[in-house]
XYZ file of C-alpha atoms in Angstrom:
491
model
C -229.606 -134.716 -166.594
C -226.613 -133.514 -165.025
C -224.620 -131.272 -166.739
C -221.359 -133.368 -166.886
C -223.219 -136.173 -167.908
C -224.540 -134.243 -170.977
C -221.277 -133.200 -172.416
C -219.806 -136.789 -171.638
C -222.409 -137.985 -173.807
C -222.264 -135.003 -176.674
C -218.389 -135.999 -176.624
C -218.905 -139.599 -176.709
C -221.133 -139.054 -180.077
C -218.495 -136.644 -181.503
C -216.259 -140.077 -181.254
C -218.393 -142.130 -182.734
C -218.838 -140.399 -185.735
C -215.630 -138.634 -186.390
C -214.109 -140.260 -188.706
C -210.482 -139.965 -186.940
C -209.017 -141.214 -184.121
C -209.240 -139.718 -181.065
C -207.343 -140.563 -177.372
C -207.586 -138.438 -174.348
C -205.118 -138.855 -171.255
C -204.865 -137.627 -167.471
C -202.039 -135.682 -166.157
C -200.350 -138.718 -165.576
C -200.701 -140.067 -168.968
C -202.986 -142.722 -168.508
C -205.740 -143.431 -170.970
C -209.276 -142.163 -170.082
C -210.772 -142.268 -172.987
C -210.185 -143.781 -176.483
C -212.910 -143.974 -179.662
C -214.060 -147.395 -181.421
C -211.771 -146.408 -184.678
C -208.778 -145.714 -182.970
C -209.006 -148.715 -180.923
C -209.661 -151.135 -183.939
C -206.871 -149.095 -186.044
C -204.375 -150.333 -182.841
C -206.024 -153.870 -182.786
C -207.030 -153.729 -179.388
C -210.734 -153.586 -177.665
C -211.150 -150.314 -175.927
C -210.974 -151.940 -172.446
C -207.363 -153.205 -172.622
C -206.209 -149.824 -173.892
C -208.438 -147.673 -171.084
C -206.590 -147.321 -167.668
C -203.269 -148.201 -169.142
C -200.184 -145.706 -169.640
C -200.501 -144.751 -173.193
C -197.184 -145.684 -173.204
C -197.999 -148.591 -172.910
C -199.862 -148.356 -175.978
C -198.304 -146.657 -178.098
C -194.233 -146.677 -176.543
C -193.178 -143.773 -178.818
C -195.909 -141.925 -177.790
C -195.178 -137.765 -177.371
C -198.012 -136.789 -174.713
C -195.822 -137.385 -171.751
C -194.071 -134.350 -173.330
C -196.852 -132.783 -174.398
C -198.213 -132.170 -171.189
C -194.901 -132.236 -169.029
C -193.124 -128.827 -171.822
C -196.637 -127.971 -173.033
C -196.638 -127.362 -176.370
C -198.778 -128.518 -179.451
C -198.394 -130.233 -182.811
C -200.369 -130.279 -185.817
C -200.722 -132.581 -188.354
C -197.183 -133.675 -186.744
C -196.079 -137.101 -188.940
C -196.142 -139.976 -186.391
C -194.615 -143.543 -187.114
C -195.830 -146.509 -184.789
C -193.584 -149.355 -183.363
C -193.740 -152.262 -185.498
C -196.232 -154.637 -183.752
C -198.424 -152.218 -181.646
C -200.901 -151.759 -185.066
C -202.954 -154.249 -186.391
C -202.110 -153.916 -190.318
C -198.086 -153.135 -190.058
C -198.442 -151.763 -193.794
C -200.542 -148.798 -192.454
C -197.965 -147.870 -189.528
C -197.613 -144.157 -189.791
C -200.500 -141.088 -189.710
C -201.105 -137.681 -189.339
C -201.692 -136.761 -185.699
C -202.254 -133.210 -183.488
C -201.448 -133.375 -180.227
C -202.167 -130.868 -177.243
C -202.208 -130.546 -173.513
C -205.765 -128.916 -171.927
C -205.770 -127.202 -168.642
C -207.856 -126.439 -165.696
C -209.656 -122.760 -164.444
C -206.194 -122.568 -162.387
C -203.910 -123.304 -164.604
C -202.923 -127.040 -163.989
C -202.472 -129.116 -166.848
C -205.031 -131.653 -166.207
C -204.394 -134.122 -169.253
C -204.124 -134.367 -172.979
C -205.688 -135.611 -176.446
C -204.501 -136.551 -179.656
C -206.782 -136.680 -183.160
C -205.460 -139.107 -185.571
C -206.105 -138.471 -189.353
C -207.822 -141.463 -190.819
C -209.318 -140.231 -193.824
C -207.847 -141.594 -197.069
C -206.808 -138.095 -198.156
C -205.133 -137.521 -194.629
C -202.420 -140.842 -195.548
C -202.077 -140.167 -199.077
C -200.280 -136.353 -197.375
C -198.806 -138.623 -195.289
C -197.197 -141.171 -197.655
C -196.375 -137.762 -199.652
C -194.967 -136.296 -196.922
C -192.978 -138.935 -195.665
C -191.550 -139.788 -199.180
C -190.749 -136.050 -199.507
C -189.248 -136.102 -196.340
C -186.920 -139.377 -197.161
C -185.913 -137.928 -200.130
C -185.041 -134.604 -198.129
C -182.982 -136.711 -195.817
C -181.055 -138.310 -198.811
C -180.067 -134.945 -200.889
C -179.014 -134.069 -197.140
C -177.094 -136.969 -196.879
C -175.425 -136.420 -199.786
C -175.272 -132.710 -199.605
C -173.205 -133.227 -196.252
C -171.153 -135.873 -197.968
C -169.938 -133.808 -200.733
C -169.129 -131.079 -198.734
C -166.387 -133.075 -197.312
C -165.110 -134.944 -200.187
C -164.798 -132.065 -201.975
C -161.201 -131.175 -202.462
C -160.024 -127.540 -200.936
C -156.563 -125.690 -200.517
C -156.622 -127.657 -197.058
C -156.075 -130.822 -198.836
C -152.541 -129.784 -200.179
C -150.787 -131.171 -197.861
C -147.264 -128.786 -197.359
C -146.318 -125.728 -194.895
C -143.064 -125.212 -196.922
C -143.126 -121.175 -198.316
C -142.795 -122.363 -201.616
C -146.171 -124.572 -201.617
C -147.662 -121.683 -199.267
C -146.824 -119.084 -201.829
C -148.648 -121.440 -205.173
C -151.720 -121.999 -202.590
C -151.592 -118.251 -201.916
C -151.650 -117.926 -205.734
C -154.433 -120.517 -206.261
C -156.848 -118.868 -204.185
C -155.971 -116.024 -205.949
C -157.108 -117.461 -209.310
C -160.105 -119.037 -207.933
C -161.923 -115.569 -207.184
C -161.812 -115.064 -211.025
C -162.805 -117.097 -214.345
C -159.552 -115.831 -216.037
C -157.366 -119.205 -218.036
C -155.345 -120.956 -215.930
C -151.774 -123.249 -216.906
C -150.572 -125.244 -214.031
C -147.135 -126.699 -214.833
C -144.646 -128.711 -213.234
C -142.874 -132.412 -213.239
C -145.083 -135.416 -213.365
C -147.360 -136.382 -209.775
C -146.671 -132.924 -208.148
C -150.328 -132.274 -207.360
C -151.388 -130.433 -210.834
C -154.917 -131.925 -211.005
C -155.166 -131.775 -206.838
C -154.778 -127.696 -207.598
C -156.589 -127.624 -210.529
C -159.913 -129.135 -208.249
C -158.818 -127.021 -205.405
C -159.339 -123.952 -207.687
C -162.690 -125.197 -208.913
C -164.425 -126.115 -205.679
C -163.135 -122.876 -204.301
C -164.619 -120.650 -206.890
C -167.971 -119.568 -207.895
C -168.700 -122.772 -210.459
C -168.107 -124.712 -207.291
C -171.399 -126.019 -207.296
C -170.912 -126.597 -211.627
C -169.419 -129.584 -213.263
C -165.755 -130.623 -213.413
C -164.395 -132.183 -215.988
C -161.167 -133.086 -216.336
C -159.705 -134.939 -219.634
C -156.295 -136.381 -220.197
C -155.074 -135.010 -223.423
C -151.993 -137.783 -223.731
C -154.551 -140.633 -222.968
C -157.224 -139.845 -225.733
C -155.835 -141.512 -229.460
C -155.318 -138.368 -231.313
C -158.284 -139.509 -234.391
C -160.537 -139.724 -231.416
C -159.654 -136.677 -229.286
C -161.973 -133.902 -231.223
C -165.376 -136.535 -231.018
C -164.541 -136.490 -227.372
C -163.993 -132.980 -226.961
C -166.457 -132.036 -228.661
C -169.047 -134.388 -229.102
C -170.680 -136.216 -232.573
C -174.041 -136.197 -233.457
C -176.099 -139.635 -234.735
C -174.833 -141.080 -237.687
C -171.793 -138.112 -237.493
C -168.945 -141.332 -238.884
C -169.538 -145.114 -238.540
C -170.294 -146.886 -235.318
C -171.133 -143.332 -233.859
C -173.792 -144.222 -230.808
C -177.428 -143.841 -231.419
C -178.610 -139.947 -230.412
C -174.941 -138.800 -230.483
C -172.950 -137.963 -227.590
C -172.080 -134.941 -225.737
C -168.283 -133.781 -225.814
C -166.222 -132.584 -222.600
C -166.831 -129.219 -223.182
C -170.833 -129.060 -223.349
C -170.656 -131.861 -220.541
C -168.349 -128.933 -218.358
C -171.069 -126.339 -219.556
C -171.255 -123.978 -216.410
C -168.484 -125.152 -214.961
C -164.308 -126.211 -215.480
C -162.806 -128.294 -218.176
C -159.856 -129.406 -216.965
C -157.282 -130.225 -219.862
C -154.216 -132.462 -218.059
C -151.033 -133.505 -220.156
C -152.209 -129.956 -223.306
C -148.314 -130.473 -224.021
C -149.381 -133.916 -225.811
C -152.346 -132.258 -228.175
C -151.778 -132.265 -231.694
C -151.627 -129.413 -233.773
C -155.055 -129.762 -235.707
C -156.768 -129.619 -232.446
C -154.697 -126.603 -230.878
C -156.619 -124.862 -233.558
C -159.866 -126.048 -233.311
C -159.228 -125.476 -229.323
C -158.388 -121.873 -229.903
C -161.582 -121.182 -231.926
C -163.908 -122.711 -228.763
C -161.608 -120.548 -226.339
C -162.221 -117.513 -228.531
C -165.852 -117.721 -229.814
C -166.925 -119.758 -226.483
C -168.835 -122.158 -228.728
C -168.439 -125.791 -230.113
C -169.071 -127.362 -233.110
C -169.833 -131.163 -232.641
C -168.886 -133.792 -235.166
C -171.405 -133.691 -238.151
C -173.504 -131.113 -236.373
C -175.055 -128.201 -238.674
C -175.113 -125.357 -235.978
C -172.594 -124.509 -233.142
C -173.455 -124.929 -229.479
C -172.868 -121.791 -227.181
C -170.639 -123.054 -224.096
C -169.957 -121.238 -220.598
C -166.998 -122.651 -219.277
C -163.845 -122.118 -217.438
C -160.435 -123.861 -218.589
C -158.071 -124.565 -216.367
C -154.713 -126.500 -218.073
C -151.729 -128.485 -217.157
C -148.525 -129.830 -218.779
C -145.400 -131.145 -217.678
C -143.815 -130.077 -221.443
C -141.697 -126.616 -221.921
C -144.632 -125.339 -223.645
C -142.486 -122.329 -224.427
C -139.999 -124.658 -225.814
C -142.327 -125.918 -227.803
C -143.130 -122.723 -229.086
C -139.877 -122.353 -230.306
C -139.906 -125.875 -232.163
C -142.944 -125.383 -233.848
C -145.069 -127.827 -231.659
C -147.637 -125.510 -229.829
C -149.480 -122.767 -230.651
C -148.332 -119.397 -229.191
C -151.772 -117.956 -229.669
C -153.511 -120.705 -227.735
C -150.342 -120.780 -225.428
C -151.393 -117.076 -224.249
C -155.265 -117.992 -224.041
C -154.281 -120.604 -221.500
C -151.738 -118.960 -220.078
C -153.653 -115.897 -218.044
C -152.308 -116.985 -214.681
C -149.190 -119.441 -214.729
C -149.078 -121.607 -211.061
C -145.293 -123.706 -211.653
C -146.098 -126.160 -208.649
C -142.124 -127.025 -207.284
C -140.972 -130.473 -207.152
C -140.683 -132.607 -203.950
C -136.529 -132.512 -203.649
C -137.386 -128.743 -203.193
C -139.811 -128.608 -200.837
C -137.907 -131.537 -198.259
C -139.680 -129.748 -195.250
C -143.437 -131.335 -196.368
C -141.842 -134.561 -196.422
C -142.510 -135.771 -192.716
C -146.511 -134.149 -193.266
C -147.269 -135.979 -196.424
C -145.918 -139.108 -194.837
C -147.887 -138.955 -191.613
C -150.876 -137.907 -194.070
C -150.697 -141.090 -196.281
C -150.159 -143.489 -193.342
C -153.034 -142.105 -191.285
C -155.195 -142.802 -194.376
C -153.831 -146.552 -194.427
C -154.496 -147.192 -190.886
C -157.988 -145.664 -190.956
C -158.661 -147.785 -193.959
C -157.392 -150.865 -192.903
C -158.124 -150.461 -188.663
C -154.255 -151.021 -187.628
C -151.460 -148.918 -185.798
C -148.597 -148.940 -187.863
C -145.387 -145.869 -187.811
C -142.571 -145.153 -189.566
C -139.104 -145.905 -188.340
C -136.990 -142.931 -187.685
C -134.640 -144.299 -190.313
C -137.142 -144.701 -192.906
C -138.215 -141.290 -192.500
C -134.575 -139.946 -192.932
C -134.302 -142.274 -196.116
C -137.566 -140.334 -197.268
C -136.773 -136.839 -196.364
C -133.409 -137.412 -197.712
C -134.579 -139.559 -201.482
C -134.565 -137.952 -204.506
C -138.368 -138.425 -205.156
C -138.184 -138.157 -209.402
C -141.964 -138.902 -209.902
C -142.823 -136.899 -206.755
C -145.687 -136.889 -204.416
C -147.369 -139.521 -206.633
C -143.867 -141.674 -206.152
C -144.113 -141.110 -202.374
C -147.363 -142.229 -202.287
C -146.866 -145.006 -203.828
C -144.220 -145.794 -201.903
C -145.697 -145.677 -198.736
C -148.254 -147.547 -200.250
C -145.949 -150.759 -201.260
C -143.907 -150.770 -197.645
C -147.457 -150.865 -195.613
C -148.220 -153.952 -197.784
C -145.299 -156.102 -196.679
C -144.699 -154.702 -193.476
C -144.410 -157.832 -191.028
C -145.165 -155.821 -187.653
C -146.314 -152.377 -186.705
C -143.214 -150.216 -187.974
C -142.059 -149.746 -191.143
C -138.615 -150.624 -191.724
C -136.035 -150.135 -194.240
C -136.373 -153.815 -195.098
C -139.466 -152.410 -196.017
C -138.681 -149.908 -198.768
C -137.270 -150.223 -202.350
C -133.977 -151.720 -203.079
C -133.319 -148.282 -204.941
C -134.474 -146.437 -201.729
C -131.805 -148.193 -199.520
C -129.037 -148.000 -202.157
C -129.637 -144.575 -202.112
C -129.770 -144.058 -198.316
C -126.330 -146.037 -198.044
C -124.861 -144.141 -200.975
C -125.939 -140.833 -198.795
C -124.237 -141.851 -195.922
C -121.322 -142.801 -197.495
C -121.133 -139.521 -199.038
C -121.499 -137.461 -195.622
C -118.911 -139.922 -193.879
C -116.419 -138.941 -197.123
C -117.135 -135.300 -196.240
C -116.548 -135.662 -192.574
C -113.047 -137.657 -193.141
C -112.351 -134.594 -195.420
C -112.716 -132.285 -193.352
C -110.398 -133.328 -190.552
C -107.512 -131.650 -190.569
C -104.849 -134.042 -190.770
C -106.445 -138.104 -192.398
C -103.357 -139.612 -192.238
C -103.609 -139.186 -188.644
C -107.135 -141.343 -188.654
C -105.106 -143.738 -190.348
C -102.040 -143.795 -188.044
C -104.507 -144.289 -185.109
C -106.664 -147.578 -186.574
C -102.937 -148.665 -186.937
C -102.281 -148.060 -183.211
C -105.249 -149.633 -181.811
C -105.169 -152.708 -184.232
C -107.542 -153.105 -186.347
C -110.156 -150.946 -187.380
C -112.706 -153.201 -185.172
C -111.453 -151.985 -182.503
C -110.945 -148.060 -183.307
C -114.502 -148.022 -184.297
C -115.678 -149.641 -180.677
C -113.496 -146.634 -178.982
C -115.410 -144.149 -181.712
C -118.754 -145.923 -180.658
C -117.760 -145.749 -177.063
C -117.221 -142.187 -176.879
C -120.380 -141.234 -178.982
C -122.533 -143.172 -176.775
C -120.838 -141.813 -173.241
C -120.445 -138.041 -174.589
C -124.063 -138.370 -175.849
C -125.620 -138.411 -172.301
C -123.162 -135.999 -170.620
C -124.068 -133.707 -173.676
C -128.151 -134.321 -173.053
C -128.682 -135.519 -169.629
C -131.437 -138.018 -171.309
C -131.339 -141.208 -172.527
C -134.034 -141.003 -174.873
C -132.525 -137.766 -176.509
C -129.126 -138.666 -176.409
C -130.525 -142.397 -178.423
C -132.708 -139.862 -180.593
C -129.265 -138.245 -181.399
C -127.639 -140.807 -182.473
C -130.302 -142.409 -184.265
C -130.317 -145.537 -182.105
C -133.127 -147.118 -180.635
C -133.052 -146.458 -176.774
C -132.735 -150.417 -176.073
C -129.978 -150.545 -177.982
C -128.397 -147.169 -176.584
C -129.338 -147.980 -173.068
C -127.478 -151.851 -173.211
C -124.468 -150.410 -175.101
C -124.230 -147.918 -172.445
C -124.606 -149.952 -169.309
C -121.658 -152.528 -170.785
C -119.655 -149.280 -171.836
C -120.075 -148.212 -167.639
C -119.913 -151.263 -166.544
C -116.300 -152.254 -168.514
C -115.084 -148.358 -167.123
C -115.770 -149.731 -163.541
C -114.333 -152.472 -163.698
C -111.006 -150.963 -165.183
C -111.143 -148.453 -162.637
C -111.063 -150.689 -160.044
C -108.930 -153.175 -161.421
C -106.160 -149.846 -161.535
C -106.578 -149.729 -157.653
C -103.621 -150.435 -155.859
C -104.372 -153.065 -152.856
């Protein structure tokens, strides 16, 4: 017996009575050789699959690679393409794949073993759960990296805001108290969560509770937490409070202006011993957290009055952040509107921009509840917007009263200034009417506009016109001068 013949046979038993699956390829990745379980495991006799590109076979099939970028796997995790196995509930294995070579070098063809053996695809069904699950704490790793709030979400380049973020990221670095305060909707919680995620509990809980929205009888049970059968109706097993919830991490207390004395106290004693007593519990539970506060209230004020603590006023108070409110920071204005709106035309797939007017009206607004009013705002005028720019027909009555009261108010201060009114006065008389002065006034605005900028688009931006409406007033303005000018020539 030749000697090739012997090993072909040797080989061919080795097949037969492994109990994997075994498929062996030339160097141009067609099938030479393929065992009885494999072949049954793919539902196809071995003479379909034999002389066939494996894939063919198998389409998702790595030899190709293997033998084109030689390298190996083992025990590599390999799905199949639904309808190229025979039971499509068993569509995944265990597989090691390598390239074999020649006396010279050449790669000369591949083979792949296939783990069959029941232990072999309960790893596999372990591994591929493991790996799903991998994929989904991934996911959601990735997802709450960027949804979690940062100093780049505060939206303002103004000094001001620049110097409270400077002072933010200050306070995150430590676990000192911290009292944010400022008007209502300036950003307190936004700062408060910047802090957090910035600092070294980043990865802890937040919690943040709303000291104003919390009944007062009910505010130390949810603080603090009951245990079972702590006052009637209390829940079966008890419940944990705010602080042990925020155990590792911040407690954030919003409106602390609006707690009531009795708790101030009982809030000091958890600040100072760093433990809780729950609601008809027998022992106190040891707590690791960080507080970080806000109020809108004079706190010192309140102080004064008798309302608030000035022990638990200094506990709180380690590093003071006032945040400044909108009217005084006008220059973040135009950013926290083009912020919103891109948000509302991501969300809701359209195209639509703010007028130039309505953007002066903004900058320009009072803005008593602050960012939280702008928002809101913005909010209401991209709901009935009719086209893709937001007009002043758009805003609040309030808003335009406002804007028309402003410009009345400049106007008044511009007539005030000239040197000599009565002269405005004696010159609407000369012309005729008022009508008429104000076409002249128009008329030289809109001529002395271009000669100033050379432009029609600045000279419109300049006047606050749209360029339509600046170029047609312009062109009838020209045209009436020429034909003056030549109706003044002498035949």
């Amino acid at each position: 017996m030749r000697k090739t013949e012997f090993y072909k046979r040797i080989f061919d038993e080795i097949l037969r009575l492994s109990d994997d699956g075994f498929i062996v390829v030339d160097n141009h990745a067609i099938v030479t050789d393929i065992n009885e379980l494999y072949s049954r495991f793919l539902g196809k006799p071995r003479e379909e699959i034999i002389g066939k590109p494996i894939t063919d076979v198998i389409p998702n099939s790595k030899m190709p690679d293997i033998m084109k970028y030689q390298f190996r796997e083992d025990l590599a995790l390999h799905k199949f393409v639904p309808g190229y196995v025979r039971d499509a509930k068993n569509d995944f294995v265990l597989v090691s794949r390598t390239f074999v070579k020649d006396s010279r070098g050449n790669v000369i063809g591949g083979v792949a073993q296939v783990h069959f053996r029941e232990q072999s695809v309960q790893s596999a069904k372990r591994m591929l759960k493991e790996y799903n699950e991998l994929e989904f704490l991934r996911e959601q790793y990735a997802q709450f990296n960027e949804s979690r709030p940062g100093f780049n979400d505060i939206i303002g380049k103004s000094d001001i805001i620049q110097e409270k973020k400077r002072l933010a990221v200050q306070a995150s670095r430590t676990d000192f108290s911290v009292l944010i305060t400022g008007e209502s909707g300036t950003g307190k919680e936004v700062f408060a969560r910047a802090i957090h995620y910035t600092g070294d509990r980043a990865h802890r809980p937040f919690v943040s509770v709303n000291c104003a929205a919390i009944p007062s009888e009910l505010l130390e049970s949810e603080l603090f937490g009951y245990e079972e059968g702590a006052f009637t109706g209390a829940k079966k097993g008890g419940r944990k409070g705010k602080f042990i919830q925020a155990d590792g991490g911040t407690i954030f207390l919003d409106e602390i202006g609006d707690m009531p004395l009795v708790m101030q106290a009982k809030l000091l004693r958890v600040l100072q011993e760093r433990e809780v007593d729950t609601v008809g519990g027998s022992s106190p539970v040891p707590v690791d957290i960080r507080v970080i506060s806000a109020t809108r209230k004079n706190l010192e004020q309140m102080i004064r009055e008798g309302t608030f603590r000035e022990d638990l006023y200094y506990r709180l108070n380690v590093i003071n952040i006032n945040l400044p409110p909108l009217r005084e920071r006008r220059e973040d204005i135009p950013l926290l509107v083009s912020y919103y709106m891109d948000k509302l035309n991501q969300e809701y797939k359209r195209n639509v921009v703010i007028s130039k007017e309505v953007m002066h009206t903004l900058c320009a607004y009072s803005w008593g509840g602050n960012v939280r009013e702008l928002d809101n705002v913005i909010k209401g005028a991209y709901a009935v917007c009719d086209g893709l720019e937001i007009v002043m027909s758009d805003l609040p009555v309030k808003m335009e009263s406002a804007q028309k009261k402003h410009t009345e108010t400049a106007i008044q201060k511009t007539v005030s200034r000239t040197p000599d009114p009565d002269q405005l006065i004696g010159l609407v008389h000369e012309v005729g009417s008022m009508k008429a002065y104000l076409e002249v006034v128009e008329k030289t605005m809109i001529l002395s506009a271009y000669d100033m900028f050379h432009s029609v688009r600045k000279a419109a931006e300049y006047l606050g016109m749209s360029m339509p409406t600046y170029v047609r007033k312009r062109q009838a303005y020209l045209k009436e001068e020429k034909e003056s000018s030549e109706g003044n020539i002498l035949p």
